[in-house]
mmCIF file of C-alpha atoms in Angstrom:
data_model
loop_
_atom_site.group_PDB
_atom_site.id
_atom_site.type_symbol
_atom_site.label_atom_id
_atom_site.label_comp_id
_atom_site.label_asym_id
_atom_site.label_seq_id
_atom_site.Cartn_x
_atom_site.Cartn_y
_atom_site.Cartn_z
ATOM 1 C CA MET A 414 36.114 8.232 27.688
ATOM 2 C CA GLY A 415 39.899 9.744 27.790
ATOM 3 C CA LEU A 416 41.446 7.110 29.933
ATOM 4 C CA SER A 417 39.986 4.540 28.726
ATOM 5 C CA LEU A 418 42.186 4.984 25.788
ATOM 6 C CA VAL A 419 45.168 5.140 27.324
ATOM 7 C CA GLY A 420 45.647 1.485 28.106
ATOM 8 C CA GLU A 421 43.839 0.691 24.902
ATOM 9 C CA LYS A 422 44.444 3.024 22.354
ATOM 10 C CA PRO A 423 47.365 5.498 23.225
ATOM 11 C CA GLU A 424 47.612 7.810 20.274
ATOM 12 C CA GLU A 425 44.426 8.762 20.037
ATOM 13 C CA ALA A 426 44.843 9.615 23.752
ATOM 14 C CA PHE A 427 47.263 11.413 23.271
ATOM 15 C CA ARG A 428 45.267 13.682 20.537
ATOM 16 C CA LEU A 429 42.793 13.649 22.644
ATOM 17 C CA ALA A 430 44.295 15.562 25.457
ATOM 18 C CA GLN A 431 45.874 17.768 22.435
ATOM 19 C CA ARG A 432 42.580 18.542 21.445
ATOM 20 C CA MET A 433 41.543 19.120 25.001
ATOM 21 C CA LEU A 434 44.911 21.807 25.404
ATOM 22 C CA GLU A 435 43.741 23.493 22.361
ATOM 23 C CA MET A 436 40.353 23.666 22.779
ATOM 24 C CA ASP A 437 40.959 25.304 26.420
ATOM 25 C CA PRO A 438 44.414 25.522 27.198
ATOM 26 C CA ASP A 439 43.660 25.846 31.453
ATOM 27 C CA ALA A 440 41.769 22.855 31.063
ATOM 28 C CA LEU A 441 43.160 21.005 33.445
ATOM 29 C CA PHE A 442 41.873 24.038 36.101
ATOM 30 C CA ASN A 443 38.384 24.414 34.655
ATOM 31 C CA ARG A 444 35.384 22.176 35.389
ATOM 32 C CA ALA A 445 31.851 22.019 34.984
ATOM 33 C CA LEU A 446 30.128 24.446 37.437
ATOM 34 C CA PRO A 447 27.695 21.986 39.575
ATOM 35 C CA ASP A 448 24.092 23.981 39.556
ATOM 36 C CA GLY A 449 24.025 27.051 41.804
ATOM 37 C CA GLU A 450 27.933 27.878 42.031
ATOM 38 C CA ARG A 451 28.833 31.039 41.057
ATOM 39 C CA PRO A 452 32.118 31.085 38.240
ATOM 40 C CA GLU A 453 34.117 33.490 40.298
ATOM 41 C CA TYR A 454 34.516 30.283 42.744
ATOM 42 C CA ALA A 455 35.413 27.754 40.622
ATOM 43 C CA ALA A 456 37.766 29.615 38.772
ATOM 44 C CA ARG A 457 41.075 27.800 39.128
ATOM 45 C CA SER A 458 39.376 24.746 40.487
ATOM 46 C CA PRO A 459 40.950 21.748 39.975
ATOM 47 C CA ASN A 460 39.308 19.637 36.650
ATOM 48 C CA PRO A 461 39.790 16.143 37.826
ATOM 49 C CA GLU A 462 39.088 14.037 34.945
ATOM 50 C CA ALA A 463 41.165 16.505 33.098
ATOM 51 C CA ARG A 464 44.235 16.065 35.755
ATOM 52 C CA HIS A 465 44.104 12.672 35.606
ATOM 53 C CA LEU A 466 43.894 12.069 32.106
ATOM 54 C CA MET A 467 47.219 13.931 31.904
ATOM 55 C CA THR A 468 48.569 12.264 34.928
ATOM 56 C CA THR A 469 48.123 8.622 33.441
ATOM 57 C CA LEU A 470 49.569 9.884 29.842
ATOM 58 C CA ILE A 471 52.429 11.567 31.673
ATOM 59 C CA ALA A 472 53.377 7.940 33.166
ATOM 60 C CA ARG A 473 53.679 6.652 29.258
ATOM 61 C CA ASP A 474 56.005 9.855 27.640
ATOM 62 C CA PRO A 475 56.612 12.630 30.235
ATOM 63 C CA GLU A 476 58.311 15.014 27.479
ATOM 64 C CA ARG A 477 55.166 14.671 25.127
ATOM 65 C CA VAL A 478 53.002 15.565 27.798
ATOM 66 C CA ILE A 479 54.618 18.437 28.892
ATOM 67 C CA GLY A 480 55.505 19.286 24.791
ATOM 68 C CA MET A 481 51.811 19.984 24.884
ATOM 69 C CA VAL A 482 51.365 22.135 27.176
ATOM 70 C CA SER A 483 51.753 26.359 26.678
ATOM 71 C CA ALA A 484 53.953 28.066 28.466
ATOM 72 C CA ASP A 485 51.896 30.806 28.136
ATOM 73 C CA HIS A 486 50.136 28.779 30.782
ATOM 74 C CA PRO A 487 52.285 28.343 33.715
ATOM 75 C CA THR A 488 50.210 27.016 36.027
ATOM 76 C CA ASN A 489 49.250 23.558 33.599
ATOM 77 C CA LEU A 490 52.566 23.491 33.058
ATOM 78 C CA ALA A 491 53.945 23.692 36.742
ATOM 79 C CA ALA A 492 51.112 20.981 38.035
ATOM 80 C CA LEU A 493 52.552 18.512 35.430
ATOM 81 C CA CYS A 494 55.974 19.073 35.928
ATOM 82 C CA GLU A 495 55.645 18.565 39.516
ATOM 83 C CA THR A 496 53.861 15.250 39.187
ATOM 84 C CA TRP A 497 57.038 14.094 36.705
ATOM 85 C CA ALA A 498 58.793 15.459 39.050
ATOM 86 C CA SER A 499 57.979 13.585 41.883
ATOM 87 C CA TRP A 500 57.525 10.609 40.138
ATOM 88 C CA ASP A 501 60.699 10.144 38.409
ATOM 89 C CA PRO A 502 62.903 13.024 39.300
ATOM 90 C CA SER A 503 66.723 11.613 37.616
ATOM 91 C CA GLU A 504 64.565 11.463 34.665
ATOM 92 C CA TYR A 505 63.114 14.492 35.286
ATOM 93 C CA ALA A 506 65.994 16.451 36.272
ATOM 94 C CA GLU A 507 67.611 14.915 32.771
ATOM 95 C CA TRP A 508 64.874 16.637 30.718
ATOM 96 C CA VAL A 509 65.651 19.629 32.686
ATOM 97 C CA ASN A 510 69.099 20.349 31.479
ATOM 98 C CA SER A 511 68.249 19.441 28.213
ATOM 99 C CA GLU A 512 65.526 22.729 27.958
ATOM 100 C CA ALA A 513 67.880 25.430 25.944
ATOM 101 C CA GLU A 514 65.265 28.094 26.526
ATOM 102 C CA PRO A 515 66.266 29.694 30.506
ATOM 103 C CA GLN A 516 62.995 31.121 31.596
ATOM 104 C CA PHE A 517 61.046 27.733 30.241
ATOM 105 C CA ARG A 518 64.591 26.689 32.065
ATOM 106 C CA ASP A 519 64.495 28.013 35.145
ATOM 107 C CA ARG A 520 60.891 27.318 36.179
ATOM 108 C CA ALA A 521 60.878 23.700 35.712
ATOM 109 C CA ALA A 522 64.370 23.501 37.596
ATOM 110 C CA ALA A 523 62.464 25.438 40.417
ATOM 111 C CA ILE A 524 60.055 22.881 40.210
ATOM 112 C CA LEU A 525 63.212 19.731 41.002
ATOM 113 C CA VAL A 526 64.151 22.232 43.389
ATOM 114 C CA GLY A 527 60.944 22.079 45.427
ATOM 115 C CA ARG A 528 60.294 18.445 45.094
ATOM 116 C CA LEU A 529 63.762 18.274 46.468
ATOM 117 C CA ILE A 530 63.786 20.218 49.185
ATOM 118 C CA ALA A 531 60.598 18.187 50.140
ATOM 119 C CA GLU A 532 62.464 15.010 49.998
ATOM 120 C CA GLU A 533 64.953 16.702 52.178
ATOM 121 C CA ASP A 534 67.655 16.220 50.156
ATOM 122 C CA TYR A 535 69.249 19.874 50.028
ATOM 123 C CA GLY A 536 72.205 19.355 48.785
ATOM 124 C CA ALA A 537 71.209 18.435 45.103
ATOM 125 C CA ALA A 538 68.411 21.552 45.862
ATOM 126 C CA ALA A 539 71.283 23.665 46.467
ATOM 127 C CA GLU A 540 73.308 22.854 43.553
ATOM 128 C CA TRP A 541 70.127 22.720 40.969
ATOM 129 C CA SER A 542 69.880 26.545 42.918
ATOM 130 C CA LEU A 543 72.842 27.385 41.510
ATOM 131 C CA SER A 544 71.777 26.274 37.969
ATOM 132 C CA LEU A 545 69.603 28.974 37.452
ATOM 133 C CA GLU A 546 70.176 31.461 35.074
ATOM 134 C CA LYS A 547 68.978 34.138 38.354
ATOM 135 C CA PRO A 548 70.085 32.572 41.551
ATOM 136 C CA SER A 549 67.833 34.179 44.264
ATOM 137 C CA ALA A 550 69.756 35.314 47.568
ATOM 138 C CA TYR A 551 66.327 34.922 49.173
ATOM 139 C CA GLY A 552 65.999 31.511 47.251
ATOM 140 C CA PHE A 553 68.953 30.177 48.984
ATOM 141 C CA HIS A 554 67.796 31.516 52.324
ATOM 142 C CA SER A 555 65.094 29.739 51.937
ATOM 143 C CA LEU A 556 66.750 26.676 51.520
ATOM 144 C CA LEU A 557 69.587 26.830 53.857
ATOM 145 C CA GLU A 558 66.678 27.581 56.587
ATOM 146 C CA SER A 559 64.769 24.388 56.449
ATOM 147 C CA TRP A 560 68.337 22.976 55.480
ATOM 148 C CA GLY A 561 69.684 24.021 58.739
ATOM 149 C CA GLN A 562 66.359 23.096 60.527
ATOM 150 C CA LYS A 563 67.510 19.158 59.608
ATOM 151 C CA ASN A 564 71.332 19.352 59.543
ATOM 152 C CA PRO A 565 73.005 23.171 60.378
ATOM 153 C CA PHE A 566 76.416 22.437 59.967
ATOM 154 C CA ALA A 567 76.245 20.759 56.711
ATOM 155 C CA ALA A 568 74.314 24.101 55.327
ATOM 156 C CA ALA A 569 76.719 26.142 56.963
ATOM 157 C CA ALA A 570 79.459 23.951 54.992
ATOM 158 C CA TRP A 571 77.934 24.029 51.714
ATOM 159 C CA LEU A 572 77.151 27.998 51.824
ATOM 160 C CA GLU A 573 80.605 28.612 52.520
ATOM 161 C CA ALA A 574 81.877 26.484 49.649
ATOM 162 C CA ALA A 575 79.384 27.599 47.352
ATOM 163 C CA ASP A 576 80.257 29.779 43.957
ATOM 164 C CA LEU A 577 78.240 32.271 45.229
ATOM 165 C CA PRO A 578 79.786 36.150 45.459
ATOM 166 C CA ASP A 579 80.260 37.151 48.705
ATOM 167 C CA ALA A 580 77.913 39.799 49.022
ATOM 168 C CA MET A 581 75.172 37.236 47.916
ATOM 169 C CA LYS A 582 75.987 34.833 50.911
ATOM 170 C CA GLU A 583 76.477 37.812 52.775
ATOM 171 C CA GLU A 584 72.532 38.456 52.292
ATOM 172 C CA ILE A 585 71.787 35.152 52.046
ATOM 173 C CA ARG A 586 73.374 34.947 55.470
ATOM 174 C CA ASN A 587 71.235 38.394 56.872
ATOM 175 C CA PRO A 588 68.526 38.811 53.833
ATOM 176 C CA ARG A 589 66.707 42.007 53.421
ATOM 177 C CA ALA A 590 63.521 42.795 55.996
ATOM 178 C CA ASP A 591 61.550 43.406 52.274
ATOM 179 C CA GLY A 592 62.146 39.331 51.033
ATOM 180 C CA GLY A 593 63.885 40.462 48.291
ATOM 181 C CA GLY A 594 67.351 39.334 46.705
#
């Protein structure tokens, strides 16, 4: 029902999506259980109909859709942000830059970093990682490890030139065994 509204009556589709999320904030990951399936096995199963509706609406107005999702439900937020970041990384990056709340912005930026790494745009991923309120040495190590497999000279040069404290650079080069950082 909701998908047919997107093309014919988009405002009604947005209202339906908003109501769906108000009634069940985890609607993107809750689905009706088939007969005989136990609830503990379906607790975080994707709801394809709800996700399809929301991703279709993202194509129309991504900021509006993201605004519907409560920050208290980071799984929903991450799923929708990942969709937007994969479709239009530039527009998504502009939106991330406009976010004022640091914790929310950092979560959104981390999604962009992941998308840029997947696209092997390591330089941009590294610069976005620097923009996080609390950049992680472990995160940089993982990024530079991936980058180093493709182009070790570029990864090493970036680290040397990066505006990071020397202690963090050393921790990136030699991460602690416990994965901290």
